[in-house]
Coordinates of C-alpha atoms in Angstrom, one line a residue:
M1 CA -140.1 20.6 89.2
A2 CA -142.3 18.1 87.5
A3 CA -141.9 19.9 84.1
M4 CA -138.2 20.0 84.8
M5 CA -138.1 16.2 85.4
A6 CA -140.0 15.6 82.2
T7 CA -137.0 16.4 80.1
R8 CA -134.1 14.2 79.3
D9 CA -131.2 16.5 78.4
T10 CA -130.0 20.0 78.8
S11 CA -131.2 21.3 75.5
A12 CA -134.7 19.9 76.1
T13 CA -134.7 21.6 79.5
H14 CA -134.2 25.0 77.9
A15 CA -137.0 24.2 75.4
V16 CA -139.6 23.8 78.2
P17 CA -141.8 26.9 78.4
E18 CA -140.8 28.8 81.5
Y19 CA -144.3 29.1 82.8
Y20 CA -144.4 25.3 83.3
Y21 CA -142.1 25.9 86.3
M22 CA -144.9 27.8 88.0
C23 CA -147.7 25.3 87.3
T24 CA -149.6 24.1 90.3
E25 CA -152.6 22.4 88.7
V26 CA -153.7 21.1 85.3
S27 CA -155.0 23.7 83.0
A28 CA -154.9 24.7 79.3
T29 CA -151.5 26.2 79.9
C30 CA -150.3 23.5 82.2
P31 CA -151.3 20.2 80.5
V32 CA -151.0 16.9 82.3
E33 CA -148.7 15.7 79.4
A34 CA -146.1 18.2 80.7
T35 CA -145.8 16.6 84.1
T36 CA -143.2 13.9 84.9
L37 CA -145.8 11.1 85.0
G38 CA -147.6 12.4 81.9
Y39 CA -151.0 11.0 83.1
F40 CA -153.6 11.2 85.8
P41 CA -152.9 8.3 88.2
N42 CA -155.9 6.0 88.4
R43 CA -157.6 6.8 91.7
G44 CA -159.2 3.4 92.1
I45 CA -156.1 1.3 91.7
N46 CA -154.1 3.6 94.0
F47 CA -156.8 3.5 96.6
F48 CA -156.7 -0.3 96.3
F49 CA -152.9 -0.4 96.8
A50 CA -153.1 1.9 99.8
V51 CA -155.7 -0.2 101.5
A52 CA -154.0 -3.5 100.6
F53 CA -150.6 -2.3 101.9
G54 CA -152.3 -1.0 105.1
I55 CA -153.9 -4.4 105.6
A56 CA -150.6 -6.2 105.0
G57 CA -148.8 -4.0 107.4
V58 CA -151.4 -4.3 110.2
T59 CA -151.7 -8.0 109.8
T60 CA -147.9 -8.4 109.9
L61 CA -147.6 -6.2 113.0
T62 CA -150.4 -8.0 114.8
L63 CA -149.2 -11.6 114.1
G64 CA -145.5 -10.6 114.5
T65 CA -146.2 -9.0 117.9
W66 CA -148.2 -12.0 119.0
K67 CA -145.3 -14.4 118.1
R68 CA -142.6 -11.9 119.0
T69 CA -140.7 -12.0 115.7
W70 CA -139.6 -8.5 116.3
S71 CA -137.1 -7.6 113.7
Y72 CA -138.7 -9.6 110.9
T73 CA -142.0 -7.9 111.7
A74 CA -140.6 -4.4 112.1
F75 CA -139.0 -4.2 108.6
I76 CA -142.0 -5.6 106.8
T77 CA -144.4 -3.3 108.6
A78 CA -142.2 -0.3 108.0
G79 CA -142.1 -1.2 104.3
C80 CA -145.9 -1.5 104.1
M81 CA -146.4 1.8 105.8
L82 CA -144.0 3.5 103.4
E83 CA -146.0 2.0 100.5
L84 CA -149.2 3.2 102.0
A85 CA -147.8 6.7 102.2
G86 CA -146.6 6.5 98.6
Y87 CA -149.9 5.3 97.2
G88 CA -151.8 7.8 99.4
A89 CA -149.7 10.5 97.7
R90 CA -150.6 9.0 94.3
I91 CA -154.3 9.4 95.2
T92 CA -153.6 13.1 95.6
L93 CA -151.8 13.1 92.3
S94 CA -154.9 11.5 90.6
T95 CA -156.7 14.9 91.0
N96 CA -153.6 17.1 90.5
P97 CA -150.5 15.6 88.9
W98 CA -148.8 19.0 89.4
N99 CA -148.8 18.7 93.1
K100 CA -145.1 18.9 94.0
E101 CA -145.3 17.6 97.5
A102 CA -147.4 14.6 96.6
F103 CA -145.0 13.7 93.7
E104 CA -141.9 13.9 95.9
T105 CA -143.6 11.8 98.6
Q106 CA -144.6 9.0 96.2
I107 CA -141.2 9.0 94.6
C108 CA -139.3 8.7 97.9
A109 CA -141.7 6.3 99.7
I110 CA -142.3 3.9 96.8
I111 CA -138.6 3.7 95.9
L112 CA -137.4 3.1 99.4
A113 CA -140.1 0.8 100.8
P114 CA -139.0 -2.5 99.0
T115 CA -135.5 -2.2 100.5
L116 CA -137.1 -2.6 104.0
V117 CA -139.0 -5.7 102.8
C118 CA -135.8 -7.1 101.5
I119 CA -134.2 -7.0 105.0
S120 CA -136.9 -9.3 106.4
I121 CA -136.3 -11.7 103.5
Y122 CA -132.6 -11.7 104.3
L123 CA -133.2 -12.5 107.9
T124 CA -134.8 -15.9 107.1
L125 CA -131.8 -17.6 105.6
K126 CA -129.9 -17.7 108.9
H127 CA -132.8 -19.4 110.7
V128 CA -133.4 -21.9 107.9
C129 CA -129.7 -23.0 108.0
L130 CA -129.7 -23.3 111.8
A131 CA -132.9 -25.3 111.8
L132 CA -131.8 -27.8 109.1
N133 CA -128.0 -28.2 109.1
P134 CA -125.7 -25.3 109.7
A135 CA -122.7 -27.4 108.6
L136 CA -123.9 -27.4 105.0
S137 CA -123.8 -23.6 104.7
R138 CA -120.7 -22.2 103.0
I139 CA -120.9 -19.3 105.4
R140 CA -121.5 -19.5 109.1
P141 CA -125.3 -18.9 109.4
H142 CA -125.1 -16.1 112.0
L143 CA -123.1 -14.1 109.5
Y144 CA -125.8 -13.9 106.9
P145 CA -127.6 -10.9 108.4
F146 CA -124.3 -9.1 109.0
I147 CA -123.5 -9.5 105.3
F148 CA -126.8 -8.9 103.5
V149 CA -128.5 -6.4 105.9
P150 CA -125.7 -3.8 105.7
L151 CA -125.5 -4.2 102.0
D152 CA -129.3 -3.6 101.7
V153 CA -129.1 -0.6 104.0
S154 CA -126.3 0.8 101.7
C155 CA -128.8 0.5 98.8
L156 CA -131.3 2.3 100.9
L157 CA -128.9 5.1 101.7
V158 CA -127.8 5.6 98.1
Q159 CA -131.4 5.7 96.9
A160 CA -132.4 8.1 99.7
I161 CA -129.6 10.4 98.8
G162 CA -130.7 10.3 95.1
G163 CA -134.3 11.0 96.1
A164 CA -133.2 13.9 98.3
L165 CA -131.1 15.4 95.4
A166 CA -133.9 15.0 93.0
A167 CA -136.4 16.6 95.4
S168 CA -134.1 19.5 96.1
A169 CA -133.2 20.2 92.5
G170 CA -135.7 22.9 92.3
Y171 CA -137.1 24.2 89.0
T172 CA -133.8 24.9 87.2
N173 CA -131.0 22.8 88.6
Y174 CA -130.9 20.2 85.9
T175 CA -127.4 19.0 86.9
L176 CA -128.4 18.3 90.5
L177 CA -131.5 16.5 89.2
Q178 CA -129.4 14.2 87.0
H179 CA -127.1 13.4 89.9
G180 CA -130.1 12.4 91.9
N181 CA -131.4 10.2 89.1
R182 CA -128.0 8.5 88.8
A183 CA -127.8 7.9 92.5
I184 CA -131.2 6.3 92.5
I185 CA -130.2 4.0 89.6
A186 CA -127.0 3.1 91.3
G187 CA -128.8 2.2 94.5
I188 CA -131.4 0.0 92.7
T189 CA -128.7 -1.6 90.6
L190 CA -126.7 -2.4 93.8
Q191 CA -129.9 -3.8 95.3
V192 CA -130.4 -6.2 92.3
V193 CA -126.8 -7.4 92.7
V194 CA -127.3 -8.0 96.4
L195 CA -130.6 -9.8 95.7
L196 CA -129.0 -12.0 93.1
G197 CA -126.2 -12.8 95.5
F198 CA -128.7 -13.8 98.2
G199 CA -130.6 -15.9 95.7
L200 CA -127.6 -17.8 94.6
T201 CA -126.5 -18.4 98.2
A202 CA -130.0 -19.7 99.2
A203 CA -130.2 -21.9 96.1
D204 CA -126.8 -23.3 96.8
Y205 CA -127.8 -24.2 100.4
Y206 CA -131.0 -25.7 99.2
R207 CA -129.1 -27.9 96.7
R208 CA -126.7 -29.1 99.4
V209 CA -129.4 -29.8 101.9
R210 CA -131.4 -31.7 99.3
A211 CA -128.4 -33.9 98.5
W212 CA -127.8 -34.5 102.2
V213 CA -131.4 -35.5 102.7
K214 CA -131.3 -38.0 99.8
A215 CA -127.9 -39.4 100.9
D216 CA -128.5 -39.7 104.7
G217 CA -132.2 -39.5 105.1
A218 CA -132.0 -36.5 107.5
G219 CA -133.3 -38.0 110.7
G220 CA -134.0 -36.2 113.9
E221 CA -135.4 -32.7 114.2
A222 CA -133.9 -31.5 111.0
G223 CA -135.7 -34.3 109.1
V224 CA -139.0 -33.4 110.7
I225 CA -138.6 -29.7 109.8
W226 CA -137.6 -30.5 106.2
R227 CA -140.7 -32.7 105.6
D228 CA -143.0 -30.3 107.5
A229 CA -145.6 -28.9 105.1
R230 CA -145.8 -25.7 107.1
F231 CA -142.1 -25.1 106.8
R232 CA -142.3 -25.7 103.0
L233 CA -145.2 -23.3 102.7
F234 CA -143.2 -20.6 104.6
V235 CA -140.1 -21.1 102.4
S236 CA -142.3 -21.0 99.3
A237 CA -143.9 -17.7 100.4
V238 CA -140.4 -16.2 101.0
A239 CA -139.2 -17.4 97.6
G240 CA -142.3 -15.8 96.0
A241 CA -141.7 -12.6 97.8
Y242 CA -138.0 -12.6 96.8
S243 CA -139.0 -13.1 93.1
G244 CA -141.5 -10.2 93.2
V245 CA -139.0 -7.8 94.7
L246 CA -136.3 -8.8 92.2
I247 CA -138.6 -8.3 89.2
R248 CA -139.6 -4.9 90.6
C249 CA -136.0 -3.8 91.0
I250 CA -135.1 -4.8 87.4
Y251 CA -138.1 -2.8 86.2
R252 CA -137.1 0.2 88.2
I253 CA -133.6 0.2 86.6
A254 CA -135.2 0.3 83.2
E255 CA -137.6 3.0 84.2
M256 CA -135.1 5.3 85.8
S257 CA -132.3 4.8 83.2
G258 CA -134.4 6.7 80.6
G259 CA -134.4 9.8 82.7
W260 CA -137.3 11.6 84.3
G261 CA -140.5 11.6 82.3
N262 CA -139.4 8.9 79.8
K263 CA -141.8 6.6 78.0
I264 CA -141.5 3.8 80.6
M265 CA -142.1 6.2 83.5
Q266 CA -145.2 7.6 81.7
D267 CA -146.7 4.2 81.1
Q268 CA -149.2 3.6 83.9
P269 CA -150.1 0.0 83.2
S270 CA -146.4 -1.2 83.5
F271 CA -146.1 0.8 86.8
I272 CA -149.2 -0.9 88.2
V273 CA -148.1 -4.4 87.3
L274 CA -144.3 -4.2 87.7
E275 CA -144.1 -1.8 90.7
G276 CA -147.4 -2.0 92.5
F277 CA -148.3 -5.7 92.3
M278 CA -144.6 -6.9 92.4
I279 CA -144.3 -5.4 95.9
L280 CA -147.9 -5.9 97.1
I281 CA -147.8 -9.6 96.4
P282 CA -144.6 -10.1 98.5
C283 CA -146.0 -8.1 101.3
L284 CA -149.2 -10.1 101.3
L285 CA -147.3 -13.4 101.1
L286 CA -145.1 -12.5 104.1
A287 CA -148.2 -11.3 106.0
A288 CA -150.3 -14.4 105.2
F289 CA -147.6 -16.9 105.9
P290 CA -145.7 -15.7 109.0
P291 CA -142.9 -17.7 110.6
G292 CA -144.6 -17.5 114.0
F293 CA -147.1 -20.1 112.7
L294 CA -145.3 -21.9 109.9
F295 CA -141.6 -21.8 111.1
P296 CA -141.8 -21.8 114.9
Q297 CA -138.1 -22.5 115.3
M298 CA -137.3 -19.1 113.8
A299 CA -140.0 -17.5 116.0
T300 CA -138.7 -19.2 119.1
R301 CA -135.2 -18.0 118.5
M302 CA -136.2 -14.4 117.7
S303 CA -138.5 -14.3 120.8
A304 CA -135.8 -15.7 123.1
R305 CA -133.1 -13.3 121.7
G306 CA -135.5 -10.4 122.2
R307 CA -136.2 -11.3 125.8
R308 CA -132.4 -11.5 126.5
G309 CA -131.7 -8.3 124.7
G310 CA -129.5 -9.9 122.1
S311 CA -129.0 -8.6 118.6
P312 CA -131.9 -9.5 116.2
F313 CA -129.4 -10.0 113.4
G314 CA -126.7 -12.2 114.8
K315 CA -125.0 -13.2 118.0
G316 CA -126.8 -12.8 121.3
T317 CA -125.6 -11.6 124.6
S318 CA -122.5 -12.8 126.4
E319 CA -124.6 -15.1 128.5
E320 CA -126.1 -16.6 125.4
K321 CA -122.7 -17.1 123.8
G322 CA -121.5 -18.9 126.9
H323 CA -124.5 -21.2 127.0
S324 CA -123.6 -24.9 126.2
R325 CA -120.1 -24.0 125.3
D326 CA -118.9 -27.4 126.4
Q327 CA -121.2 -29.0 123.8
D328 CA -119.8 -27.0 120.9
H329 CA -117.3 -29.5 119.7
E330 CA -119.7 -32.4 119.7
A331 CA -122.6 -30.5 118.1
S332 CA -120.6 -28.8 115.3
P333 CA -119.4 -31.0 112.5
S334 CA -117.5 -28.2 110.7
G335 CA -114.1 -29.0 112.2
P336 CA -111.3 -27.1 113.9
G337 CA -111.5 -23.4 114.0
D338 CA -115.3 -23.2 114.3
T339 CA -116.3 -21.4 117.4
G340 CA -119.7 -23.2 117.5
D341 CA -122.0 -20.1 117.2
E342 CA -124.2 -22.1 114.9
S343 CA -124.5 -24.9 117.4
R344 CA -125.3 -22.7 120.2
D345 CA -128.1 -21.1 118.2
H346 CA -129.2 -24.6 117.2
N347 CA -129.3 -25.7 120.8
E348 CA -131.5 -22.7 121.6
D349 CA -134.2 -24.2 119.4
Q350 CA -133.7 -27.6 121.2
T351 CA -132.7 -29.0 117.8
T352 CA -130.8 -32.3 118.2
S353 CA -127.5 -32.9 116.6
A354 CA -128.4 -36.3 115.4
G355 CA -129.2 -35.1 111.9
L356 CA -125.9 -33.3 111.7
K357 CA -123.6 -36.3 111.8
G358 CA -121.8 -37.5 108.8
T359 CA -122.0 -34.2 107.0
T360 CA -118.4 -33.1 106.9
G361 CA -118.1 -34.0 103.3
Y362 CA -120.3 -31.1 102.2

């Protein structure tokens, strides 16, 4: 199948010597140039990536379990483990680029893993809004996970379908192979759109909070959090992780749009920098700067929600929803029609409403 993927159009497919379809290792009749990658993956750098992702995953799992940031931890850890599997497969390819199973493993694992990391990034915006000033968010904070996580999962499913089609294309089904390629491109493109939408939403909220702080001084708990160096460090780490994933996805669109075995796909240095490091850096940032230590308000809410059996993405249990219901009108500055979900979540963190007054103009 690797030789099959190395061609870009139907005519080129028929031009490939038929014996390439039976290649199982590099030889005089099965050169490495005829594989999809077109090169021997560097064993050292892939070993480095495998170890680094393993460390990031174990670190995230350990600290996340300690601080009980369950959902945030689970998605990052799963992403790191997929990356570990992908680069482990590339280590195998470093000795035999014709290894069909290793090639399919690295394609599927490395393409899908960043989507899981994205989910953890999406979970942070809700908690930032609730900790600072939910009234300044254009969307009720508890809705953010329900918007961005399903969209991200949709990207994951589309890419998974594309990877499955490409893997099952066999040696001669070029049409199915191209359908798989198009599905992968569509999934990654959708992921870029979702990432850009999230980035614009987060930037807009930051702008509104910054204006509010300058105008009112942001007293109370919200002001303390805003000025906390630990909180700023956590937000900077998430922003850096977001940037890395976005750059990687844009690179992947360019790489996949040329077809299997195109010049970009066969350029190992660009893959190492724009795929490997652009995902490793986010994973290391999220592992090294966990919310459990730098943003305890998020960790406290996640831990409490987990103990009560509430959804990690949004509203909690019915008991949680009924908590402090009589305080909703006073704590929420967003006016009639607001059910006060943000305020109830805000109260769970013991965040005062003093910093929320006078914000209805935003």
